[in-house]
Coordinates of C-alpha atoms in Angstrom, one line a residue:
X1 CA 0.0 0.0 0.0
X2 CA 3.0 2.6 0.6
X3 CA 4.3 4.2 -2.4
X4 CA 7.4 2.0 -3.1
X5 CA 8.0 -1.9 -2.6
X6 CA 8.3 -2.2 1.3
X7 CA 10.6 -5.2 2.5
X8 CA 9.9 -6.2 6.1
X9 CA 12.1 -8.3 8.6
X10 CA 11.7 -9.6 11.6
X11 CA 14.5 -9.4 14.0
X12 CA 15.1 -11.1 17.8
X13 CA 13.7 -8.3 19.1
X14 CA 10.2 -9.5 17.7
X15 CA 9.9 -6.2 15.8
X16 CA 8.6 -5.9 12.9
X17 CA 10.1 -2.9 11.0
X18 CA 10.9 -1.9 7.1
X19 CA 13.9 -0.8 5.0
X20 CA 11.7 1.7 3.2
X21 CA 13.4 5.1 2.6
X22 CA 11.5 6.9 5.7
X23 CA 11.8 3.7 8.2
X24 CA 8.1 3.3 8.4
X25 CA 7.7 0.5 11.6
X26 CA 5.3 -1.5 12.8
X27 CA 5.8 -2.0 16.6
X28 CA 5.7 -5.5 18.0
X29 CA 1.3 -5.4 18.7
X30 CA 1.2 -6.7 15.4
X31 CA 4.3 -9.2 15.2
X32 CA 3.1 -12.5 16.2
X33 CA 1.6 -11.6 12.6
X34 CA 4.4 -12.1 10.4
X35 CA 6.9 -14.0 12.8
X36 CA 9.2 -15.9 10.7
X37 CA 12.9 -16.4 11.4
X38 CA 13.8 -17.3 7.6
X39 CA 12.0 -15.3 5.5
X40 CA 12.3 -11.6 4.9
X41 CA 8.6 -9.9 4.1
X42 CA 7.4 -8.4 0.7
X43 CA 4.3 -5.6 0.6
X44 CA 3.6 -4.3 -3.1
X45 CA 2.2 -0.8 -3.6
X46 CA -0.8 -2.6 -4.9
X47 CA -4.0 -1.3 -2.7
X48 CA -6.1 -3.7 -0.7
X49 CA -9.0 -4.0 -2.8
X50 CA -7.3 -4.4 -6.1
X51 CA -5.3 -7.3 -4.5
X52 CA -8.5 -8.9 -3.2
X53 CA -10.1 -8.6 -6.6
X54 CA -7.5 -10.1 -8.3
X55 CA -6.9 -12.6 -6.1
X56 CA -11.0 -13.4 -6.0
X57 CA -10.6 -14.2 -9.6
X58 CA -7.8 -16.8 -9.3
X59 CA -9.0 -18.5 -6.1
X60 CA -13.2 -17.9 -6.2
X61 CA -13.1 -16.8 -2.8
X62 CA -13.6 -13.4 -1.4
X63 CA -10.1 -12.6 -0.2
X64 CA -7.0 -14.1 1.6
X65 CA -8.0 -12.0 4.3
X66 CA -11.2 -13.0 4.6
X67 CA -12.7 -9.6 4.2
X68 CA -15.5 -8.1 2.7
X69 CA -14.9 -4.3 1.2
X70 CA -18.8 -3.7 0.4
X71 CA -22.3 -5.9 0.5
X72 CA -23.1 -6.2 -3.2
X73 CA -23.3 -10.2 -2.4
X74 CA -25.8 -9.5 0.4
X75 CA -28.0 -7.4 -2.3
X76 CA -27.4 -10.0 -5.4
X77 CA -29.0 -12.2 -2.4
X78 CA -31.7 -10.4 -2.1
X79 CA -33.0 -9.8 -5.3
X80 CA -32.3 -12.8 -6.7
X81 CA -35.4 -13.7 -7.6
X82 CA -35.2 -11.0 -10.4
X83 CA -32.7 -12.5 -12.4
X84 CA -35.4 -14.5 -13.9
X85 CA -32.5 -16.6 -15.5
X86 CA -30.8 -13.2 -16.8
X87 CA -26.9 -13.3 -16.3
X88 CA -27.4 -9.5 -15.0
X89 CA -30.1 -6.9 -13.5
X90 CA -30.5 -3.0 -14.2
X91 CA -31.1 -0.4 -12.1
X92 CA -31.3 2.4 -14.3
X93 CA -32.1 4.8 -11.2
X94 CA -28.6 2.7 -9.4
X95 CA -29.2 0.7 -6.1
X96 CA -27.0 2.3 -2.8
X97 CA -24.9 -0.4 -1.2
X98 CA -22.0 0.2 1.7
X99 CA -18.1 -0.2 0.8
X100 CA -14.6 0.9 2.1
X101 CA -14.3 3.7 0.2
X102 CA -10.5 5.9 1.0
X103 CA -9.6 9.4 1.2
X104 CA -10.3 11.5 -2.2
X105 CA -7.0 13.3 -1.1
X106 CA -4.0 12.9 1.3
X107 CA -5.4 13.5 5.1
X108 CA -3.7 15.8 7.6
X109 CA -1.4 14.9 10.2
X110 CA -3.9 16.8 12.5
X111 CA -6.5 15.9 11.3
X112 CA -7.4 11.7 10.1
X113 CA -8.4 9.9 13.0
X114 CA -12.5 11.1 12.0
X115 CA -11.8 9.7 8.5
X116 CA -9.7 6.5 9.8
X117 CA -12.6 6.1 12.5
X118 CA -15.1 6.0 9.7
X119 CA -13.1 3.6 8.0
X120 CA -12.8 1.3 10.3
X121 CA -16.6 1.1 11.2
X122 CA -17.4 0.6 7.5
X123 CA -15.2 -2.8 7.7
X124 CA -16.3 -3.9 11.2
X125 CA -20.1 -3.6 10.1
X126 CA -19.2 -5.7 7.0
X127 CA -17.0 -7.8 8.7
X128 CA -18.3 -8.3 12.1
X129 CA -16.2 -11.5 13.3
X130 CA -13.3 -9.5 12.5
X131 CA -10.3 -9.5 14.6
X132 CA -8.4 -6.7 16.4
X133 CA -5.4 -7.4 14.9
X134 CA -6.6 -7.4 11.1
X135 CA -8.5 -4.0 11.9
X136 CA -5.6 -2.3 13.5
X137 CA -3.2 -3.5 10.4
X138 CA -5.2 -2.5 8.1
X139 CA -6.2 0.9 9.5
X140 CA -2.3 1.0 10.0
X141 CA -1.9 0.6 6.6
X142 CA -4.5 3.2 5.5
X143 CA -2.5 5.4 7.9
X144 CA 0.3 5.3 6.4
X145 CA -1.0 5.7 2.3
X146 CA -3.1 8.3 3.1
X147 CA -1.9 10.8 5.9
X148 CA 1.0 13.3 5.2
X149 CA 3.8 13.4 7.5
X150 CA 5.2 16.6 8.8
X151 CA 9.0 16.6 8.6
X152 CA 10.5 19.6 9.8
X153 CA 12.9 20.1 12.7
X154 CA 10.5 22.3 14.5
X155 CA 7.7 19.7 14.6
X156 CA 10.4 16.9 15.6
X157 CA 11.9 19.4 18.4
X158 CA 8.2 19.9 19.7
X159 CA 7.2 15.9 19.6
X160 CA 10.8 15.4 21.9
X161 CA 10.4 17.6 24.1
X162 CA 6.9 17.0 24.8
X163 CA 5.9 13.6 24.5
X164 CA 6.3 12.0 27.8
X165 CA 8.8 9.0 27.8
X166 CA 11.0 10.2 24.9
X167 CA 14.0 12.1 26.2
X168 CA 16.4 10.5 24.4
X169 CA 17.2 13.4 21.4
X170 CA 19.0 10.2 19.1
X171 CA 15.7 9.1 18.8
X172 CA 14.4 8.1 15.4
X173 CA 11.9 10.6 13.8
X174 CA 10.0 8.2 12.2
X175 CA 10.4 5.7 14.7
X176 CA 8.8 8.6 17.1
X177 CA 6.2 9.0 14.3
X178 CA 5.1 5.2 14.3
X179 CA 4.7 5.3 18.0
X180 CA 2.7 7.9 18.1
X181 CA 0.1 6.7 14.8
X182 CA 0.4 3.2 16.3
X183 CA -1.1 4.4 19.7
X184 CA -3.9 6.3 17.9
X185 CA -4.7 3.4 15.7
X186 CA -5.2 0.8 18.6
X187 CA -7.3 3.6 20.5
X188 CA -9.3 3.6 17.5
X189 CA -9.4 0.2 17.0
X190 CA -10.4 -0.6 20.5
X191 CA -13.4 2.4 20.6
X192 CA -14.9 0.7 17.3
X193 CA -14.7 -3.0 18.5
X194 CA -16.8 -1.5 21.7
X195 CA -19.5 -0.6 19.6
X196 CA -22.4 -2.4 19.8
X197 CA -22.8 -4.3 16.4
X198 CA -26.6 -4.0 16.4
X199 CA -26.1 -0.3 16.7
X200 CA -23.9 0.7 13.6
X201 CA -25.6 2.4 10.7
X202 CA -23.3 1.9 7.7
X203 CA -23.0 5.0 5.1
X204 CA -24.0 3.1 1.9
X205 CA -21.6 5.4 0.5
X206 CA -21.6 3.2 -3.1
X207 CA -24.1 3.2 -5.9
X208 CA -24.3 0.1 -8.7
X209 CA -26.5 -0.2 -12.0
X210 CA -25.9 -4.0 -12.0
X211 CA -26.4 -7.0 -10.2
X212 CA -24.7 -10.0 -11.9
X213 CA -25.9 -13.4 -11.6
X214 CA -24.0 -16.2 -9.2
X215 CA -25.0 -19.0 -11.8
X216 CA -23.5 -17.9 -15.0
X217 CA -19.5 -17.9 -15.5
X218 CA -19.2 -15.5 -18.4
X219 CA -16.4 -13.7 -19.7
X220 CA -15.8 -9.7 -18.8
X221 CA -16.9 -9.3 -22.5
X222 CA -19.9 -11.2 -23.0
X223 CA -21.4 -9.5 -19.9
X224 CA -20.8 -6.3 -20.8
X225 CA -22.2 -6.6 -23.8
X226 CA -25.4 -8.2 -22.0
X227 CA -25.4 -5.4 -20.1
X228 CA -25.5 -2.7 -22.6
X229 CA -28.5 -4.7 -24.7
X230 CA -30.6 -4.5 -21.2
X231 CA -29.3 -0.6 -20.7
X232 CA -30.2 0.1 -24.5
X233 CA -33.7 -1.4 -24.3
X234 CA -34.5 0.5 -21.6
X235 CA -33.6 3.3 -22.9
X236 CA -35.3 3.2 -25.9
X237 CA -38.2 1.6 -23.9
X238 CA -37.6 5.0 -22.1
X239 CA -37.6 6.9 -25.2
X240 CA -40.7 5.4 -26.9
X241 CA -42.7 5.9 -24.0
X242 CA -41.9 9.5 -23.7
X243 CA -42.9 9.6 -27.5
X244 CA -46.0 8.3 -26.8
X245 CA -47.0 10.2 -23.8
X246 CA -46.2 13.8 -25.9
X247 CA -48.3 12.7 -29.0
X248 CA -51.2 11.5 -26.2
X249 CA -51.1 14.9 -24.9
X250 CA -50.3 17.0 -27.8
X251 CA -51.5 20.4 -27.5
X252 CA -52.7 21.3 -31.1
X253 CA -54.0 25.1 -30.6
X254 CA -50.3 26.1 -29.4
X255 CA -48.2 23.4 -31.6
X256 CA -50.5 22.9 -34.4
X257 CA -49.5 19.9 -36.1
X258 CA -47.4 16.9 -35.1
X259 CA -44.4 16.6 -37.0
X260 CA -40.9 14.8 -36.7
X261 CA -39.2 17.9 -36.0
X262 CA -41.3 19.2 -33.2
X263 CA -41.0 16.0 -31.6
X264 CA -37.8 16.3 -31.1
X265 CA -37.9 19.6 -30.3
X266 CA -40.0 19.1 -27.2
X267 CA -38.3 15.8 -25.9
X268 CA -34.6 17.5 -26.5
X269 CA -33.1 14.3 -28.7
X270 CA -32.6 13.9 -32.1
X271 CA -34.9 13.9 -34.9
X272 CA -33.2 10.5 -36.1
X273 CA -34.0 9.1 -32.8
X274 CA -37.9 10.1 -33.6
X275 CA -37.8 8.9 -37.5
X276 CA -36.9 6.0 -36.1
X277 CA -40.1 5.4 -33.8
X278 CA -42.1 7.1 -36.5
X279 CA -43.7 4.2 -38.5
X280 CA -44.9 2.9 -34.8
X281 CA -47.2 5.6 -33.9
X282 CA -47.2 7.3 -38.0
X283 CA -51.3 5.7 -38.0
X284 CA -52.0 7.4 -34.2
X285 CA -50.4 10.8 -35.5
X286 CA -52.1 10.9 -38.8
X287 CA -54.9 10.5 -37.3
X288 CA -54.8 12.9 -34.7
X289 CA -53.4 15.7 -37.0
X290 CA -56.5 15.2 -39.7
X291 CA -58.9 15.1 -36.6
X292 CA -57.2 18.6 -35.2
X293 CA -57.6 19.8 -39.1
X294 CA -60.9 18.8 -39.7
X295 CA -62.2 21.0 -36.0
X296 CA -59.7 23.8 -37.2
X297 CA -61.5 23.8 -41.0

């Protein structure tokens, strides 16, 4: 999730820590994690999700995690019963559902633990057997992509000399840094696990036009192209019916006749997309027009 390929080891010590540029750390509440002696630790840059798709595709299970980053499932559960045999649903008006969804922009040092906090009830409330340690790393984690870092010798001269416990001036910055996110993190961790499950109200926070159907295995191709048939018929559906309504309701003394062109006109689309309805209702307007000419006469 960090910006460049992280490599972490685990020493005697039984802390886990990184050889990235800045020494980013993890302190030891997460190393019974990761403890091997043998092995030395990769982390891509890759984000969570896109490593959980990916990985859903290969392996036909949700995660390696075990995570769930929105409830699309629980809906495609639900409304089942209108797949009808279809490989997808439309919901041209899109159907709400709740997901992780990240920072649109870097988050202040000052100011994240709100959006963290947020976060982090998102994933408990669709994940609620999670466990501490798997909410705290992966908060971590989000920590650490999304929230700058000051790095100035006035702000490291003020985090000395007035967090309690550090005296020690060859202290490492960043080191001082992890602390002191690591700390906020498990306070956050701990306030959301003492939520009462039953009591969350998830921001659905994500809107979908599709629902695809469990049963069929088809390629990324051959459902989109199912998918925008069902999209186009509705819209021309859409379109007919808005036809139909305006030549039901015509008003002949301000419009006079119906033509093509005023069709269009009123609806705002094209008078291609009219010719090409026109044979359907040509008998109805005909006959409307010589009735609205006959009264005029």
């Amino acid at each position: 999730m960090l910006k460049n390929l992280i490599t972490y080891h685990v020493n005697t010590s039984n802390e886990l820590r990184t050889n990235f540029v800045e020494g980013y750390c993890f302190k030891d509440y997460l190393s019974s994690l990761f403890i091997n002696n043998d092995y030395e630790y990769f982390w891509s840059s890759t984000k969570w999700e896109d490593l959980d798709k990916e990985y859903t595709k290969k392996s036909r299970i949700e995660n390696r995690l075990g995570l769930r980053y929105n409830n699309i499932l629980d809906l495609v559960e639900h409304h089942y019963l209108k797949f009808d045999g279809a490989p997808s649903i439309y919901f041209p008006e899109g159907l709400r559902f709740v997901k992780i969804k990240m920072p649109f922009a870097k988050l202040n040092f000052n100011n994240w633990t709100s959006s963290i906090k947020q976060i982090g009830i998102q994933l408990y409330w669709l994940n609620p057997n999670i466990k501490e340690e798997i909410l705290y790393f992966y908060l971590y984690q989000t920590v650490l992509t999304y929230v700058t870092f000051p790095n100035n010798e006035r702000f490291l001269d003020y985090r000395l000399r007035h967090i309690k416990g550090h005296i020690n001036e060859s202290i490492s910055y960043y080191s001082l840094i992890c602390d002191e996110l690591s700390s906020k993190v498990k306070a956050i961790t701990d306030q959301i696990l003492e939520m009462p499950y039953h009591d969350i109200v998830p921001r659905k926070n994500g809107i979908i036009n599709f629902l695809n159907n469990p049963d069929y295995e088809l390629s990324e191709k051959e459902l989109k192209a199912f998918q925008n048939k069902i999209q186009g018929d509705y819209k021309s559906d859409l379109t007919s019916s808005r036809i139909q309504d305006l030549i039901m309701n015509w008003d002949f003394l301000r419009s006079g006749t119906i033509t093509k062109d005023k069709l269009a006109l009123k609806l705002s689309i094209n008078r291609s997309t009219v010719a090409r309805r026109w044979k359907k209702y040509k008998g109805l307007i005909e006959s409307l027009n010589l009735q609205y000419l006959k009264n005029a006469a």
